[in-house]
Short mmCIF file of C-alpha atoms in Angstrom, two decimals:
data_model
loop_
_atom_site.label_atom_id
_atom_site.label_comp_id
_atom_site.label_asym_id
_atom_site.label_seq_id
_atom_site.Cartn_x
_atom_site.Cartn_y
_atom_site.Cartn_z
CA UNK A 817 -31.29 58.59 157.85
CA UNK A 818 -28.09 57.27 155.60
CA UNK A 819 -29.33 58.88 152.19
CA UNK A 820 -27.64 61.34 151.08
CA UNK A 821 -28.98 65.13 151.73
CA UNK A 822 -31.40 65.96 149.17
CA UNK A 823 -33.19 63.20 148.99
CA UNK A 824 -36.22 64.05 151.21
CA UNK A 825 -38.66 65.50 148.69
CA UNK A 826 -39.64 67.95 152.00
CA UNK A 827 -37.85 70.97 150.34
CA UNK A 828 -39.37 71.54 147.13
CA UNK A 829 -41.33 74.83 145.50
CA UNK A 830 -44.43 75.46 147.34
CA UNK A 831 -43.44 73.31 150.66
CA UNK A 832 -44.09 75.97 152.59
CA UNK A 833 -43.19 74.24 156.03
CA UNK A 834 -39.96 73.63 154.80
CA UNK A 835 -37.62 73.26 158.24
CA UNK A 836 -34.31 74.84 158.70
CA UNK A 837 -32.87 71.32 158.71
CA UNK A 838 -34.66 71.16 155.24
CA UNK A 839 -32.90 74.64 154.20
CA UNK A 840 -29.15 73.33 155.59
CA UNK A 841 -29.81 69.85 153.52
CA UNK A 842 -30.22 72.13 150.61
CA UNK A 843 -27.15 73.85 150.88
CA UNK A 844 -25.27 70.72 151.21
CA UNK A 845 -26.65 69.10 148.23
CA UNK A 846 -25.53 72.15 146.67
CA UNK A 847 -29.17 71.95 145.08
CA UNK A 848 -29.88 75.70 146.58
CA UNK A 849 -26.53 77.51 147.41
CA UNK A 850 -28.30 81.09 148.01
CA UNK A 851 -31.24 82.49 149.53
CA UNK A 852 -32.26 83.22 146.23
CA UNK A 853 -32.60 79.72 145.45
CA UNK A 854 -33.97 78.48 148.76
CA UNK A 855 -36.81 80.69 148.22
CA UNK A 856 -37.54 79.65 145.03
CA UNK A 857 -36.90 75.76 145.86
CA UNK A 858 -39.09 75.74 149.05
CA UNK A 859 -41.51 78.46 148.47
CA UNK A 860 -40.87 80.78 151.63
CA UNK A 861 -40.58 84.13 151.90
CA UNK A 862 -37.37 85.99 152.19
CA UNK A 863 -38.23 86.38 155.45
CA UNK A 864 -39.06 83.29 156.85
CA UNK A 865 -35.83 81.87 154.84
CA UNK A 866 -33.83 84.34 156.64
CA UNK A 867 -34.73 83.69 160.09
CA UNK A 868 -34.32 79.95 159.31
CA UNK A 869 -30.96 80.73 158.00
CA UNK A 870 -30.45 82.63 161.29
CA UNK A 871 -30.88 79.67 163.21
CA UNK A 872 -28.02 77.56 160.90
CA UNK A 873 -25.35 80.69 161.51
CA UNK A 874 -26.04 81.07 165.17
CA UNK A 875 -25.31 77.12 165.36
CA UNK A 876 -22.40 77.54 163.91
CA UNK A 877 -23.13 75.21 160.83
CA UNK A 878 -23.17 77.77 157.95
CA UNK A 879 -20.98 80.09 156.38
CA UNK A 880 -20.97 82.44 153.51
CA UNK A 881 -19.10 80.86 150.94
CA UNK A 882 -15.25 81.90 150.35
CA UNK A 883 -15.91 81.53 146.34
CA UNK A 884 -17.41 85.29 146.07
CA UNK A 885 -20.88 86.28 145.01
CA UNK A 886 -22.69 84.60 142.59
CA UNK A 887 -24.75 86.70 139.54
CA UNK A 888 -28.48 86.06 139.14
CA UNK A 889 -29.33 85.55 135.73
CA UNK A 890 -32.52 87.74 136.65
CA UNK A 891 -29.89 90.51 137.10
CA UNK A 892 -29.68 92.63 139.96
CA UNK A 893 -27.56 92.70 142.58
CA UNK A 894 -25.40 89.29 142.93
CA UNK A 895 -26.43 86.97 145.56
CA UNK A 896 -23.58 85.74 148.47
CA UNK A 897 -23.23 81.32 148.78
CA UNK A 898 -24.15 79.58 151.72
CA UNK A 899 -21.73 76.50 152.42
CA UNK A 900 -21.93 74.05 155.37
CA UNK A 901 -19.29 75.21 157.72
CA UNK A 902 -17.31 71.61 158.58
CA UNK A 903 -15.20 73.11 161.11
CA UNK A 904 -17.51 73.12 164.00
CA UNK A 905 -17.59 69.90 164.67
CA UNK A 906 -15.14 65.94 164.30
CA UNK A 907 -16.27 62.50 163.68
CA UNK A 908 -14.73 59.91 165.04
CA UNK A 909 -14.68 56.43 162.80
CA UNK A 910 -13.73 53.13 163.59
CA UNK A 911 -13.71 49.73 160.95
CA UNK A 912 -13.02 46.71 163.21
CA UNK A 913 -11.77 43.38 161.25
CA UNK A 914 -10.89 40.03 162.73
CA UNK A 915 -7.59 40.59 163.72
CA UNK A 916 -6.78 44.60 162.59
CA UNK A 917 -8.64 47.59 163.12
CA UNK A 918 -8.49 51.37 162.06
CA UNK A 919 -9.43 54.24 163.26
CA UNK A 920 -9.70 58.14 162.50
CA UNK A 921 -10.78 61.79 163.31
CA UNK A 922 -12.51 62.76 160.18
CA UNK A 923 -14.33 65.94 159.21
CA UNK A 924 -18.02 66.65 158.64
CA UNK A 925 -17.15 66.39 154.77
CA UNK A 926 -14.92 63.36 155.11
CA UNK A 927 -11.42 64.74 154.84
CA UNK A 928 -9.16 62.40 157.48
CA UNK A 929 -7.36 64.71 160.22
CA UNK A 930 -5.44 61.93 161.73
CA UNK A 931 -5.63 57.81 161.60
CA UNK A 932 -4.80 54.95 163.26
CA UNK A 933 -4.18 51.16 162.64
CA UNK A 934 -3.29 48.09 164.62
CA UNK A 935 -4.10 44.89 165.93
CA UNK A 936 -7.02 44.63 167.45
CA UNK A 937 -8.53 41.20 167.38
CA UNK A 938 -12.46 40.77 167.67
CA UNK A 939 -12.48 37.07 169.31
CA UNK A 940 -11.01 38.94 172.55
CA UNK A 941 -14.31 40.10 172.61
CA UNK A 942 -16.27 43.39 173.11
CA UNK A 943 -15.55 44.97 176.72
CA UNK A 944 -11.32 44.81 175.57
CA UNK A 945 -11.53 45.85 171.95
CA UNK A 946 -14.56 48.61 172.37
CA UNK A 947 -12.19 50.33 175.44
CA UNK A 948 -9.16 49.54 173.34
CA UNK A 949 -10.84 51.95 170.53
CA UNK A 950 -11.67 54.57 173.20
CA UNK A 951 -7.85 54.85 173.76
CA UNK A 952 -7.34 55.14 170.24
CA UNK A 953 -9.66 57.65 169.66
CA UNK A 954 -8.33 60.22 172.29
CA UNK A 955 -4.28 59.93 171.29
CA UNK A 956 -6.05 60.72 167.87
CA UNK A 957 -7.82 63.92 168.92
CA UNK A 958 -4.47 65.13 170.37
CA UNK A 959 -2.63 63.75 167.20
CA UNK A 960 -5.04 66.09 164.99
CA UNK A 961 -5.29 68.57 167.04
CA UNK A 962 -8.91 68.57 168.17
CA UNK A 963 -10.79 68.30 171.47
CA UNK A 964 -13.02 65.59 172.65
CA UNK A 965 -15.63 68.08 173.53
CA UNK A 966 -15.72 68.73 169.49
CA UNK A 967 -16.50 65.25 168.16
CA UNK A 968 -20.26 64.91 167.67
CA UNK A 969 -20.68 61.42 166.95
CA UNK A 970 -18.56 58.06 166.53
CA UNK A 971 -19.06 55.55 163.52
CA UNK A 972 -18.03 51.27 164.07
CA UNK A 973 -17.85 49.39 161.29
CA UNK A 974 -17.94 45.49 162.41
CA UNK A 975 -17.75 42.40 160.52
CA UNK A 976 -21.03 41.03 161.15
CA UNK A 977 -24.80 41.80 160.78
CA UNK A 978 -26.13 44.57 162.36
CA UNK A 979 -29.70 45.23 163.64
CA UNK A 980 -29.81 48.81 162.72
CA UNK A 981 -32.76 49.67 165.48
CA UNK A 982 -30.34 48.53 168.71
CA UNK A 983 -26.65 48.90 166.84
CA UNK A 984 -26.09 45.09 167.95
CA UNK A 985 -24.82 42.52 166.08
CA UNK A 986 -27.00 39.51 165.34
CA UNK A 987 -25.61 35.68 165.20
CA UNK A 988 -21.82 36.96 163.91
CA UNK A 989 -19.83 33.62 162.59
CA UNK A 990 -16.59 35.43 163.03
CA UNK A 991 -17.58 37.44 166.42
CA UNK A 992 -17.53 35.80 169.17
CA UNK A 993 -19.12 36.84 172.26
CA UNK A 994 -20.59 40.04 170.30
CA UNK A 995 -24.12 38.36 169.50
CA UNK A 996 -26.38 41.28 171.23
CA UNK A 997 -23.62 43.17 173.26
CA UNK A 998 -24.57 46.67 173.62
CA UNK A 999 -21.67 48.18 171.19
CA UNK A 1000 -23.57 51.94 171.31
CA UNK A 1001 -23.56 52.07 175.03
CA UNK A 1002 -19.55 50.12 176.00
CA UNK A 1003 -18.02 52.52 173.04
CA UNK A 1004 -19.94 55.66 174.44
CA UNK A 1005 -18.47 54.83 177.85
CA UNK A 1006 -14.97 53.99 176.54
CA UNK A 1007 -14.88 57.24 174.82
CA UNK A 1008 -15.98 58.93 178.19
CA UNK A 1009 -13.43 57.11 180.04
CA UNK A 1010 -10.33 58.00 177.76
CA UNK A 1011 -11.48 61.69 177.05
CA UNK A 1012 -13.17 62.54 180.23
CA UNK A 1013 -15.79 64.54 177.50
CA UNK A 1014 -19.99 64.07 177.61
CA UNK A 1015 -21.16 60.95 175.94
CA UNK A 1016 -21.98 61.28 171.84
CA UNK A 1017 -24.00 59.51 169.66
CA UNK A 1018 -22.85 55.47 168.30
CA UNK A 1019 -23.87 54.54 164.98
CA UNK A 1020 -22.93 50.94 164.13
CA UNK A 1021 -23.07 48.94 160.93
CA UNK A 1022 -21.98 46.13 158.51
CA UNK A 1023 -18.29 46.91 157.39
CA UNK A 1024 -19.06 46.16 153.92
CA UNK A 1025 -22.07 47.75 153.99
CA UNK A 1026 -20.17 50.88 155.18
CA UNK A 1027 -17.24 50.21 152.78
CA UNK A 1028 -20.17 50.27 149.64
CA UNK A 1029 -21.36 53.66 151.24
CA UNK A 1030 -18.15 55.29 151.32
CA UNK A 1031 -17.24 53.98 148.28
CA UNK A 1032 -20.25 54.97 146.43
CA UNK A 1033 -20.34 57.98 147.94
CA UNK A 1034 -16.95 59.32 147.09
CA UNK A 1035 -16.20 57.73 143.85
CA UNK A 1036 -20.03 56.50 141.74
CA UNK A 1037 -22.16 59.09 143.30
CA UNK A 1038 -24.21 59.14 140.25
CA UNK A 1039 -25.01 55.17 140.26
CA UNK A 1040 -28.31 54.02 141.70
CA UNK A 1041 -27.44 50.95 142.05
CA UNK A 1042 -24.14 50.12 143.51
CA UNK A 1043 -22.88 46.53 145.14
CA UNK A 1044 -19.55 46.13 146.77
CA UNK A 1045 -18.42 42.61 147.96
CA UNK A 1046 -15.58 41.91 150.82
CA UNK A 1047 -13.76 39.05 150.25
CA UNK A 1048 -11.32 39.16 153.36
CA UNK A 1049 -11.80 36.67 156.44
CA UNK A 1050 -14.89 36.07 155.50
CA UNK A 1051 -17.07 37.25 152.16
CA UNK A 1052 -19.51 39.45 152.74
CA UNK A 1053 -21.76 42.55 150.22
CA UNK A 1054 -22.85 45.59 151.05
CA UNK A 1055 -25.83 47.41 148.98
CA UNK A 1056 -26.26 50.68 148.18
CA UNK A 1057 -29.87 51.90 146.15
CA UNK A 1058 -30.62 55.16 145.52
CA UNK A 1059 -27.82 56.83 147.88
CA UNK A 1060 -29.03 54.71 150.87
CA UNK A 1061 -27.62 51.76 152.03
CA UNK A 1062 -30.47 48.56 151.11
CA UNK A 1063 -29.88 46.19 154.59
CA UNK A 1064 -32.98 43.98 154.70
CA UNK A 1065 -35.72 43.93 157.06
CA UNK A 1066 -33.41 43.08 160.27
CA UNK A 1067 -29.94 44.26 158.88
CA UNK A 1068 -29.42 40.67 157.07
CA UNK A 1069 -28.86 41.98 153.50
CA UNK A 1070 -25.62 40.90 151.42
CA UNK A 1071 -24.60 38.11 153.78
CA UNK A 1072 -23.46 35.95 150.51
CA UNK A 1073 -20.56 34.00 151.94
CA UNK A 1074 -23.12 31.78 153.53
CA UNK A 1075 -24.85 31.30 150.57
CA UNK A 1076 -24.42 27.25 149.78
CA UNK A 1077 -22.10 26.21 146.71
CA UNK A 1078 -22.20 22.70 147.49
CA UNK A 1079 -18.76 21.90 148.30
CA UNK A 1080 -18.05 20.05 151.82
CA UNK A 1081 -16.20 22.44 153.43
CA UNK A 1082 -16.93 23.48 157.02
CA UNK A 1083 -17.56 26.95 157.52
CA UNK A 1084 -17.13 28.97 160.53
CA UNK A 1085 -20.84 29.56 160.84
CA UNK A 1086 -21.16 25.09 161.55
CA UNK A 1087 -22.73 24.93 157.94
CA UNK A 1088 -21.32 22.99 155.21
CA UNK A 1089 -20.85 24.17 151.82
CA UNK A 1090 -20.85 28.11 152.26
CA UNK A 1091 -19.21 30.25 149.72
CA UNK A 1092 -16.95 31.53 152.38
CA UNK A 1093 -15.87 28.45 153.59
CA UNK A 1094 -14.40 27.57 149.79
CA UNK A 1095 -13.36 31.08 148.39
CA UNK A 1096 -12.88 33.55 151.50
CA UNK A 1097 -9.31 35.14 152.23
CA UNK A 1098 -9.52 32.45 155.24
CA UNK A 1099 -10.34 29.70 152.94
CA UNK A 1100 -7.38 30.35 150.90
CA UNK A 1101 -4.61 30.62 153.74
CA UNK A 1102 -5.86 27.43 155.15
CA UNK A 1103 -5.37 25.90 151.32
CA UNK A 1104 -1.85 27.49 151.29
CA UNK A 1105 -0.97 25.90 154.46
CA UNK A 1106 -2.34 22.74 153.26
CA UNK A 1107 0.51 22.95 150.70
CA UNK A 1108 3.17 23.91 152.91
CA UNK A 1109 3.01 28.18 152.22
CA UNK A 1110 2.76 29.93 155.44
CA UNK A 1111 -0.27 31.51 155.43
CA UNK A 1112 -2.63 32.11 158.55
CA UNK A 1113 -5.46 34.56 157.35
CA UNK A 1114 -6.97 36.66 154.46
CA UNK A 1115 -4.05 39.29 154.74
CA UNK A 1116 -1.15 36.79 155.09
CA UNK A 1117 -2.62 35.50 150.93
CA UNK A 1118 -2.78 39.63 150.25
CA UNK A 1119 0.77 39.72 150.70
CA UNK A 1120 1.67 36.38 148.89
CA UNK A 1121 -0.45 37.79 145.73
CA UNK A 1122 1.28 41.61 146.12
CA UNK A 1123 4.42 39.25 146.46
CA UNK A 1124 3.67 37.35 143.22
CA UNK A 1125 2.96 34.29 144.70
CA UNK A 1126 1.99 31.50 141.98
CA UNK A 1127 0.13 29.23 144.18
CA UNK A 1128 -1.49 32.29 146.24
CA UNK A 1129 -2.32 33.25 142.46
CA UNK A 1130 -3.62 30.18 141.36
CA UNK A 1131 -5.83 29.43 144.50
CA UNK A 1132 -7.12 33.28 144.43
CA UNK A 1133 -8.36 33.05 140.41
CA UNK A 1134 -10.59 29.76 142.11
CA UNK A 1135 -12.15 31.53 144.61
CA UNK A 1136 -12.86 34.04 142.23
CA UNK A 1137 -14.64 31.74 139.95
CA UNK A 1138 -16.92 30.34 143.17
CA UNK A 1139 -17.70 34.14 143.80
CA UNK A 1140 -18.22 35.32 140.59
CA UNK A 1141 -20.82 32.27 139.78
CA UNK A 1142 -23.07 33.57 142.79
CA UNK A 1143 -22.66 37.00 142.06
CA UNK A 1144 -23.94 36.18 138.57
CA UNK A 1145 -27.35 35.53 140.30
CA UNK A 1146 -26.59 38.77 142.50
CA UNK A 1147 -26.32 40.81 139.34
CA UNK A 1148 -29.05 38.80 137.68
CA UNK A 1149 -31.34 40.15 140.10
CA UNK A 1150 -29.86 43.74 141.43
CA UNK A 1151 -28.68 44.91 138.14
CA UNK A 1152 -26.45 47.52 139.84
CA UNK A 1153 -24.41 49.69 137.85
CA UNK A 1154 -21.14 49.53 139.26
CA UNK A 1155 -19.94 45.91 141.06
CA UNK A 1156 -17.08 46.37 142.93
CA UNK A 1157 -14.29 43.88 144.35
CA UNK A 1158 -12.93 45.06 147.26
CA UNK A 1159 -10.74 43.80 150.40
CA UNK A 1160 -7.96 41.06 150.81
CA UNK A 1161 -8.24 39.10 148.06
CA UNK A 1162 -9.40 42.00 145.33
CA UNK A 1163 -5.98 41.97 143.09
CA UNK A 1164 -5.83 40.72 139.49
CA UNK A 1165 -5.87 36.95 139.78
CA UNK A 1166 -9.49 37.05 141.86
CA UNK A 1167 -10.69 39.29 139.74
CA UNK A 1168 -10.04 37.61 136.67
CA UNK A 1169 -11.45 34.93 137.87
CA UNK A 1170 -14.61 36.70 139.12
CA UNK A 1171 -15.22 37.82 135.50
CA UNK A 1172 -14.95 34.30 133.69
CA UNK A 1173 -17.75 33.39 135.71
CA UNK A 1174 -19.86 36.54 135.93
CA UNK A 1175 -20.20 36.97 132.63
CA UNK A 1176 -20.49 33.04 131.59
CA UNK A 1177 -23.31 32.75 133.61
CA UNK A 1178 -25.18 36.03 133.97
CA UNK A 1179 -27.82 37.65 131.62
CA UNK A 1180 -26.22 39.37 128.89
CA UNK A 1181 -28.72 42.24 129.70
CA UNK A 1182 -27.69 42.15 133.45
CA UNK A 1183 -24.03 43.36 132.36
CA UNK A 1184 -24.69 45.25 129.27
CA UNK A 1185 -24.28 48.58 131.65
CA UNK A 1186 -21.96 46.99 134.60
CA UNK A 1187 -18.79 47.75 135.43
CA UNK A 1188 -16.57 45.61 137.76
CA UNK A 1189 -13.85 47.55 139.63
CA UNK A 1190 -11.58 47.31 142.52
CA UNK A 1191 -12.24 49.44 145.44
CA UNK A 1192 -10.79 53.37 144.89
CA UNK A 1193 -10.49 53.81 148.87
CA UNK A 1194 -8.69 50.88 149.55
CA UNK A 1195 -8.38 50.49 153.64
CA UNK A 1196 -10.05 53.77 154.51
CA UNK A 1197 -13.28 52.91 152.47
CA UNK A 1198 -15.08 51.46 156.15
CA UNK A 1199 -14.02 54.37 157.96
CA UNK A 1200 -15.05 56.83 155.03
CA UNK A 1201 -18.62 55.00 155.32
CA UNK A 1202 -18.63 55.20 158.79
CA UNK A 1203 -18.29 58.87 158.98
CA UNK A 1204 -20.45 59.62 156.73
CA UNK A 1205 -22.97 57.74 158.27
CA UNK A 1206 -22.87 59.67 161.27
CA UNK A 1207 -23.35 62.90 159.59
CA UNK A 1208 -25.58 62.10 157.49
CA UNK A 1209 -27.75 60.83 160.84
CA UNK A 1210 -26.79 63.91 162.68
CA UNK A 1211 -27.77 66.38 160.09
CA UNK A 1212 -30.58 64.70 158.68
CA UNK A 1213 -33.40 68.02 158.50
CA UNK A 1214 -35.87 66.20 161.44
CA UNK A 1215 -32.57 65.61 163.42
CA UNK A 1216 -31.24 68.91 162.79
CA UNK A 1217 -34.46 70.43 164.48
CA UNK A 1218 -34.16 68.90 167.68
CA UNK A 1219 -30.45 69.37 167.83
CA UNK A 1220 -31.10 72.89 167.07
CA UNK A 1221 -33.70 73.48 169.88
CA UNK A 1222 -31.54 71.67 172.25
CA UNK A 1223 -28.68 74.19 171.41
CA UNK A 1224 -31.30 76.81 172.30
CA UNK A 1225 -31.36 78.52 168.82
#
């Protein structure tokens, strides 16, 4: 359902029961832009594509394209675009951190109408911080403009593992009071409460897995393999493969800062040793403090390093080097394409230090083709993710059928 559109293999030449959901995830691929080209990608007639098309219009999700007509290079007469039309419908995102949160009404193609950010702080637990965001959310609508009867579906980012079947999170070190709460159903209600509009659909999911979505999505569409790692309160990796996001048989994939590096260090999860006990935005404050620099969490040691802080410096190039030595055996074994540093602690310093070790310790062949970046949607990259993963679930071509027949068209 989180792929992105095109990636079916339904609507190909000769599939002749191509859907209309099939047809409308053709158009937004831009793979088949005319009905031309949906005729000759899916093998139905002109009229059968037509009526399908019909169906798309009447809905409200298609358009003819404002770009002009578009010559055949058969000749004849030149054929009109089809676009997705994103103005019939808002998302509503949310990407909930320890202590901050942010939120946003987004469009169906991801550009952000109006956005939010506070504190909002997760050990408070579910019932206050899920209605908190249902408050947010409707001074947003009014901010851009929209009304709650237009939002068709809401996206949470949290900072813990997600079972993707139930949208609950699963033994969260850094939630507590979350482990199984029903997050769909208390954020459906909140949003009912605060907008007084019909209940929508909650998606929920990993923050950094929704961070390496958006990110992938918007800036390394092209790469088939794509990791992003989180190094904020806690360290955590999101994987995307193929243009879907890779989460493990029960949504446990990329859950790194528990991996163990040996070091004595408690972590908040009652191991010893973790990664994110030693070299997490957490782990560093607490060092800080040790030393006398107050520092609390993972964004108090952003704004020593943006500050120039040597020993935030120092102490951020370490935890680099403990992060970079796993990832070596991350690379070693994903071989992604693009590796990218992101949250907190991703400045200069940790990623220098990141580097040393990656490439010290990795196969030579593992980073013959990598590159190692810094995120390119900084704070919004969550909330990016998360909206895309509700359209993308939405408008997925099985989905779009039954949403279509429930419409009545």
């Amino acid at each position: 359902m989180t792929g992105q559109p095109g990636r079916t293999g339904k609507a190909t030449k000769g599939g002749s029961q191509a859907s209309a959901g099939d047809l409308l995830e053709l158009v937004r691929s831009g793979r088949a832009v005319t009905r031309g080209a949906l005729q000759q990608a899916t093998g139905l007639s002109r009229a059968t594509v037509g009526q399908r098309l019909d169906r798309l219009f009447r809905a409200g999700w298609l358009r003819e394209g404002a770009g002009g007509p578009v010559g055949s290079p058969l000749g004849g007469r030149p054929s009109i675009t089809l676009e997705f039309d994103d103005s019939h419908a808002v998302v509503l995102a949310a990407d909930l951190d320890t202590r901050h949160a942010r939120a946003a009404v987004l469009t169906l193609t991801g550009e952000m109408l109006a956005e939010h950010s506070g504190t909002l702080v997760v050990e408070d637990g579910p019932e206050a911080v899920l209605g908190e965001l249902g408050r947010w959310f409707a001074e947003l609508l009014a901010k851009a403009g929209h009304l709650a009867q237009e939002v068709c579906g809401i996206g949470l980012a949290v900072p813990g593992p997600v079972d993707r079947d139930t949208g609950r999170v699963v033994q969260p070190p850094i939630m507590p009071g979350w482990d199984g709460y029903d997050i769909r159903g208390r954020l459906s209600r909140a949003f009912t409460e605060h907008t007084g509009a019909p209940a929508v659909p909650v998606l929920v999911d990993n923050d950094a897995n929704l961070m390496a979505y958006g990110e992938q999505r918007a800036g390394h569409p092209d790469c088939s393999a794509f990791v992003l790692v989180k190094v904020s309160t806690g360290i955590g990796a999101g994987v995307v493969v193929d243009g879907s996001i890779y989460r493990g048989v029960d949504g446990g994939a990329g859950d790194i800062g528990h991996i163990r590096v040996g070091a004595e260090a408690l972590c908040r999860c009652g191991a010893y040793g973790c990664l994110a006990a030693v070299a997490s935005g957490g782990a560093v404050a607490r060092r800080l403090a040790e030393l006398g620099v107050p520092a609390a969490s993972g964004s108090d040691v952003r704004d020593l390093l943006v500050a120039g802080h040597p020993e935030a410096a120092a102490l951020a190039r370490e935890a680099g080097r403990r992060v970079g030595d796993v990832l070596a055996t991350v690379v070693t074994l994903l071989n992604p394409g693009v590796l990218m540093i992101a949250g907190d602690l991703a400045g200069t310093p940790f990623l220098t230090g990141v580097r040393e070790l990656l490439y010290q310790r990795a196969l030579p062949r593992s980073t013959a083709h990598l590159d190692v970046v810094t995120s390119r949607l900084g704070e919004r990259a969550g909330l990016m993710g998360a909206g895309a993963l509700v359209v993308e679930h939405l408008y997925a071509p099985q989905r779009v059928e039954e949403r279509l027949l429930a419409l009545g068209v």
